[in-house]
Amino acid sequence: MLYLLDTANLAQIKKAFAIYPLKGVTTNPTLVSKEQTDFMPLMKEIRQIIGIDQDLHIQVSSLENEEMVKEAQYLVDALDPNIYVKVPITKEGLIAIRELHKRGVKTTATAVFTGQQALLAARAGADFVAPYINRLNKMGGNGIALVREIVTLFEQYELTTKVLGASFGCSEQIQETALAKAHAITLSPALLEALLLHPATEQGVQKFKEDWEKIYGKRKIYEL
Ligand code: E4P
């Protein structure tokens, strides 16, 4: 499972990419609006930080299919053809995904809450579908079961569309999504940090340090 970072914050992106083996960045209108800055320069800066070989998913702002396509084409022309254009899985979005697929523009169907939305998006030519796990759980649904269903459907019909798990509330949901065979997930910087933390790891590292220093002091291996 690949890890993508769900933010448009440049400082968070720089920091996380220096540490974690990330595959890319996803944004949406909510995340972008938090940055309160010019949109295209921000997208260009994100691309520059992460590099051209990383995945960059950028969401359209329009809700109408022709406008979605126009925005998507603008993004591809102004940035690069490697980007994934995120399109909400509505009727208008489905039309846009089909048109963008014809044009060779890569898409991610977003705000997916059912297996059938995912299957329709895949049939329309979406490269990724993004099921919202935590939001579905909060509505009384089962986000992990949804991921499992979508993975099963795509395997069953031999579809190449991939599953990008999105909307997480805790590390356990991420672990469950991995076990459900999602191809990728997108998560917040805070959750990414939480994934690596365990008190026993910190205690173990501290004990290694103390034991080493009892015999070798502050000297390093290359000084011995
Ligand atoms: C993904 O496409 C979305 O940006 C995101 O994961 C939604 O997460 P939220 O439910 O925490 O806002």
Short mmCIF file of C-alpha atoms and ligand atoms in Angstrom, two decimals:
data_model
loop_
_atom_site.label_atom_id
_atom_site.label_comp_id
_atom_site.label_asym_id
_atom_site.label_seq_id
_atom_site.Cartn_x
_atom_site.Cartn_y
_atom_site.Cartn_z
CA MET A 1 0.00 0.00 0.00
CA LEU A 2 1.34 3.40 -0.99
CA TYR A 3 1.16 6.43 1.31
CA LEU A 4 0.08 9.85 0.09
CA LEU A 5 -0.14 13.01 2.14
CA ASP A 6 -3.51 14.77 2.34
CA THR A 7 -2.59 18.44 2.66
CA ALA A 8 -1.80 21.55 0.65
CA ASN A 9 0.47 22.98 3.33
CA LEU A 10 3.98 23.47 1.93
CA ALA A 11 5.80 23.26 5.26
CA GLN A 12 4.01 20.02 6.15
CA ILE A 13 4.76 18.56 2.71
CA LYS A 14 8.47 19.44 2.91
CA LYS A 15 8.78 18.04 6.42
CA ALA A 16 6.92 14.81 5.71
CA PHE A 17 8.71 14.08 2.41
CA ALA A 18 12.08 14.44 4.15
CA ILE A 19 11.16 11.66 6.58
CA TYR A 20 8.54 9.30 5.20
CA PRO A 21 8.52 7.10 2.07
CA LEU A 22 5.58 8.91 0.50
CA LYS A 23 4.23 8.39 -3.01
CA GLY A 24 2.53 11.74 -3.45
CA VAL A 25 0.12 14.43 -2.30
CA THR A 26 -3.64 14.82 -2.50
CA THR A 27 -5.55 18.04 -2.05
CA ASN A 28 -9.17 19.05 -2.10
CA PRO A 29 -10.95 22.44 -2.06
CA THR A 30 -11.23 22.36 1.73
CA LEU A 31 -7.52 21.74 2.25
CA VAL A 32 -6.51 24.30 -0.38
CA SER A 33 -8.79 26.99 1.06
CA LYS A 34 -7.09 26.61 4.46
CA GLU A 35 -3.84 27.87 2.92
CA GLN A 36 -5.47 31.19 1.89
CA THR A 37 -3.09 31.74 -0.99
CA ASP A 38 -3.09 31.81 -4.81
CA PHE A 39 -4.14 28.43 -6.12
CA MET A 40 -1.95 27.77 -9.16
CA PRO A 41 1.33 28.97 -7.62
CA LEU A 42 0.55 26.71 -4.65
CA MET A 43 0.00 23.68 -6.91
CA LYS A 44 3.20 24.44 -8.83
CA GLU A 45 5.15 24.71 -5.60
CA ILE A 46 3.79 21.37 -4.38
CA ARG A 47 4.83 19.74 -7.66
CA GLN A 48 8.27 21.26 -7.37
CA ILE A 49 8.74 20.01 -3.81
CA ILE A 50 7.61 16.43 -4.41
CA GLY A 51 9.05 16.01 -7.92
CA ILE A 52 7.55 14.95 -11.22
CA ASP A 53 7.72 11.21 -10.53
CA GLN A 54 5.42 11.50 -7.50
CA ASP A 55 1.63 11.33 -7.64
CA LEU A 56 -0.21 14.63 -7.34
CA HIS A 57 -4.01 14.55 -7.06
CA ILE A 58 -5.75 17.91 -7.49
CA GLN A 59 -9.51 18.34 -7.22
CA VAL A 60 -11.67 20.39 -9.56
CA SER A 61 -13.77 23.13 -7.96
CA SER A 62 -16.72 23.06 -10.40
CA LEU A 63 -19.77 20.84 -10.08
CA GLU A 64 -20.80 20.95 -13.73
CA ASN A 65 -19.21 18.50 -16.18
CA GLU A 66 -18.02 20.89 -18.89
CA GLU A 67 -16.48 23.17 -16.31
CA MET A 68 -14.84 20.19 -14.58
CA VAL A 69 -13.28 19.14 -17.87
CA LYS A 70 -12.15 22.69 -18.58
CA GLU A 71 -10.53 22.97 -15.16
CA ALA A 72 -8.90 19.55 -15.52
CA GLN A 73 -7.48 20.39 -18.93
CA TYR A 74 -6.18 23.68 -17.58
CA LEU A 75 -4.43 21.87 -14.71
CA VAL A 76 -2.81 19.37 -17.05
CA ASP A 77 -1.67 22.09 -19.47
CA ALA A 78 -0.38 24.40 -16.74
CA LEU A 79 1.26 21.71 -14.62
CA ASP A 80 1.98 18.36 -16.30
CA PRO A 81 0.17 15.32 -17.69
CA ASN A 82 1.21 13.21 -14.70
CA ILE A 83 -1.32 14.75 -12.35
CA TYR A 84 -4.49 12.97 -11.29
CA VAL A 85 -7.54 15.20 -11.48
CA LYS A 86 -9.92 14.49 -8.61
CA VAL A 87 -13.55 14.54 -9.65
CA PRO A 88 -16.45 13.99 -7.21
CA ILE A 89 -18.50 10.94 -8.16
CA THR A 90 -21.75 12.69 -9.10
CA LYS A 91 -23.65 12.41 -12.43
CA GLU A 92 -21.75 15.46 -13.66
CA GLY A 93 -18.51 13.98 -12.34
CA LEU A 94 -19.12 10.72 -14.17
CA ILE A 95 -19.56 12.55 -17.48
CA ALA A 96 -16.37 14.48 -16.80
CA ILE A 97 -14.42 11.31 -15.92
CA ARG A 98 -15.49 9.69 -19.20
CA GLU A 99 -14.50 12.73 -21.22
CA LEU A 100 -11.16 13.10 -19.41
CA HIS A 101 -10.44 9.41 -19.93
CA LYS A 102 -11.02 9.89 -23.68
CA ARG A 103 -8.55 12.79 -23.61
CA GLY A 104 -5.95 10.71 -21.76
CA VAL A 105 -6.22 12.78 -18.56
CA LYS A 106 -5.80 10.69 -15.40
CA THR A 107 -8.60 10.94 -12.85
CA THR A 108 -9.42 10.03 -9.27
CA ALA A 109 -13.11 9.66 -8.47
CA THR A 110 -13.53 11.17 -5.03
CA ALA A 111 -16.15 11.27 -2.26
CA VAL A 112 -16.97 7.60 -2.87
CA PHE A 113 -19.34 6.04 -0.33
CA THR A 114 -20.66 2.92 -2.11
CA GLY A 115 -19.34 0.02 -4.14
CA GLN A 116 -21.55 0.94 -7.07
CA GLN A 117 -20.19 4.50 -7.19
CA ALA A 118 -16.73 2.96 -7.35
CA LEU A 119 -17.69 0.48 -10.07
CA LEU A 120 -19.34 3.17 -12.20
CA ALA A 121 -16.27 5.39 -11.81
CA ALA A 122 -14.01 2.52 -12.86
CA ARG A 123 -16.19 1.74 -15.89
CA ALA A 124 -16.06 5.42 -16.82
CA GLY A 125 -12.26 5.21 -16.87
CA ALA A 126 -11.17 6.54 -13.47
CA ASP A 127 -7.61 5.60 -12.53
CA PHE A 128 -8.33 5.74 -8.78
CA VAL A 129 -11.41 5.78 -6.61
CA ALA A 130 -11.24 7.35 -3.17
CA PRO A 131 -13.62 5.81 -0.60
CA TYR A 132 -14.10 8.00 2.51
CA ILE A 133 -13.63 5.61 5.40
CA ASN A 134 -13.99 7.77 8.51
CA ARG A 135 -16.83 9.88 7.13
CA LEU A 136 -18.77 6.70 6.32
CA ASN A 137 -18.08 5.28 9.79
CA LYS A 138 -19.34 8.48 11.38
CA MET A 139 -22.61 8.06 9.45
CA GLY A 140 -23.01 4.56 10.92
CA GLY A 141 -21.56 2.73 7.89
CA ASN A 142 -18.50 0.52 7.65
CA GLY A 143 -15.65 2.17 5.76
CA ILE A 144 -13.36 -0.84 5.88
CA ALA A 145 -16.08 -3.13 4.52
CA LEU A 146 -16.52 -0.61 1.69
CA VAL A 147 -12.81 -0.79 0.82
CA ARG A 148 -12.99 -4.59 0.86
CA GLU A 149 -16.06 -4.55 -1.42
CA ILE A 150 -14.44 -2.20 -3.93
CA VAL A 151 -11.21 -4.23 -4.03
CA THR A 152 -13.28 -7.39 -4.56
CA LEU A 153 -15.32 -5.78 -7.36
CA PHE A 154 -12.23 -4.53 -9.17
CA GLU A 155 -10.56 -7.95 -8.88
CA GLN A 156 -13.73 -9.75 -9.91
CA TYR A 157 -14.13 -7.70 -13.09
CA GLU A 158 -10.40 -7.44 -13.73
CA LEU A 159 -10.47 -3.64 -13.62
CA THR A 160 -7.19 -1.75 -13.40
CA THR A 161 -8.68 1.12 -11.38
CA LYS A 162 -6.95 1.42 -8.01
CA VAL A 163 -8.33 2.11 -4.55
CA LEU A 164 -7.06 5.19 -2.72
CA GLY A 165 -8.37 4.98 0.84
CA ALA A 166 -9.24 8.45 2.16
CA SER A 167 -10.69 10.12 5.25
CA PHE A 168 -9.13 8.53 8.32
CA GLY A 169 -9.76 9.18 11.98
CA CYS A 170 -7.14 6.90 13.56
CA SER A 171 -4.20 4.57 12.87
CA GLU A 172 -6.36 1.47 13.28
CA GLN A 173 -8.49 2.47 10.28
CA ILE A 174 -5.32 2.75 8.23
CA GLN A 175 -4.10 -0.69 9.31
CA GLU A 176 -7.51 -2.18 8.48
CA THR A 177 -7.50 -0.45 5.10
CA ALA A 178 -4.10 -1.97 4.34
CA LEU A 179 -5.40 -5.42 5.29
CA ALA A 180 -8.40 -4.82 3.03
CA LYS A 181 -5.85 -4.54 0.18
CA ALA A 182 -6.24 -0.87 -0.74
CA HIS A 183 -3.55 0.07 -3.27
CA ALA A 184 -2.90 3.42 -1.60
CA ILE A 185 -4.13 5.72 1.13
CA THR A 186 -4.04 9.45 1.69
CA LEU A 187 -3.66 10.68 5.24
CA SER A 188 -3.11 13.84 7.25
CA PRO A 189 0.39 14.79 8.46
CA ALA A 190 -0.75 14.23 12.07
CA LEU A 191 -1.92 10.69 11.37
CA LEU A 192 1.24 9.94 9.42
CA GLU A 193 3.31 10.83 12.50
CA ALA A 194 1.04 8.73 14.70
CA LEU A 195 1.65 5.64 12.53
CA LEU A 196 5.28 5.45 13.62
CA LEU A 197 4.74 5.95 17.34
CA HIS A 198 4.76 3.21 19.96
CA PRO A 199 5.84 3.68 23.61
CA ALA A 200 7.71 0.35 23.59
CA THR A 201 9.82 1.49 20.62
CA GLU A 202 10.81 4.69 22.44
CA GLN A 203 11.60 2.78 25.67
CA GLY A 204 13.59 0.17 23.72
CA VAL A 205 15.66 2.83 21.97
CA GLN A 206 16.39 4.59 25.25
CA LYS A 207 17.56 1.33 26.85
CA PHE A 208 19.87 0.56 23.87
CA LYS A 209 21.41 4.00 24.31
CA GLU A 210 21.95 3.58 28.07
CA ASP A 211 23.48 0.11 27.72
CA TRP A 212 25.84 1.26 24.96
CA GLU A 213 27.01 4.27 26.93
CA LYS A 214 27.75 2.16 30.05
CA ILE A 215 30.57 0.47 28.12
CA TYR A 216 31.47 2.77 25.22
CA GLY A 217 30.49 6.16 26.53
CA LYS A 218 29.60 8.66 23.83
CA ARG A 219 31.87 7.02 21.25
CA LYS A 220 30.36 6.00 17.91
CA ILE A 221 30.97 2.72 16.07
CA TYR A 222 33.28 4.44 13.63
CA GLU A 223 35.44 5.63 16.56
CA LEU A 224 36.04 2.16 17.96
C1 E4P B 1 -9.48 12.74 0.12
O1 E4P B 1 -9.66 12.78 -1.06
C2 E4P B 1 -9.99 13.75 1.03
O2 E4P B 1 -9.18 14.88 0.83
C3 E4P B 1 -9.88 13.45 2.50
O3 E4P B 1 -9.22 12.25 2.74
C4 E4P B 1 -11.13 13.62 3.26
O4 E4P B 1 -10.79 13.45 4.60
P1 E4P B 1 -11.67 14.06 5.79
O5 E4P B 1 -12.90 13.25 5.90
O6 E4P B 1 -10.77 13.89 7.00
O7 E4P B 1 -11.92 15.49 5.47
#
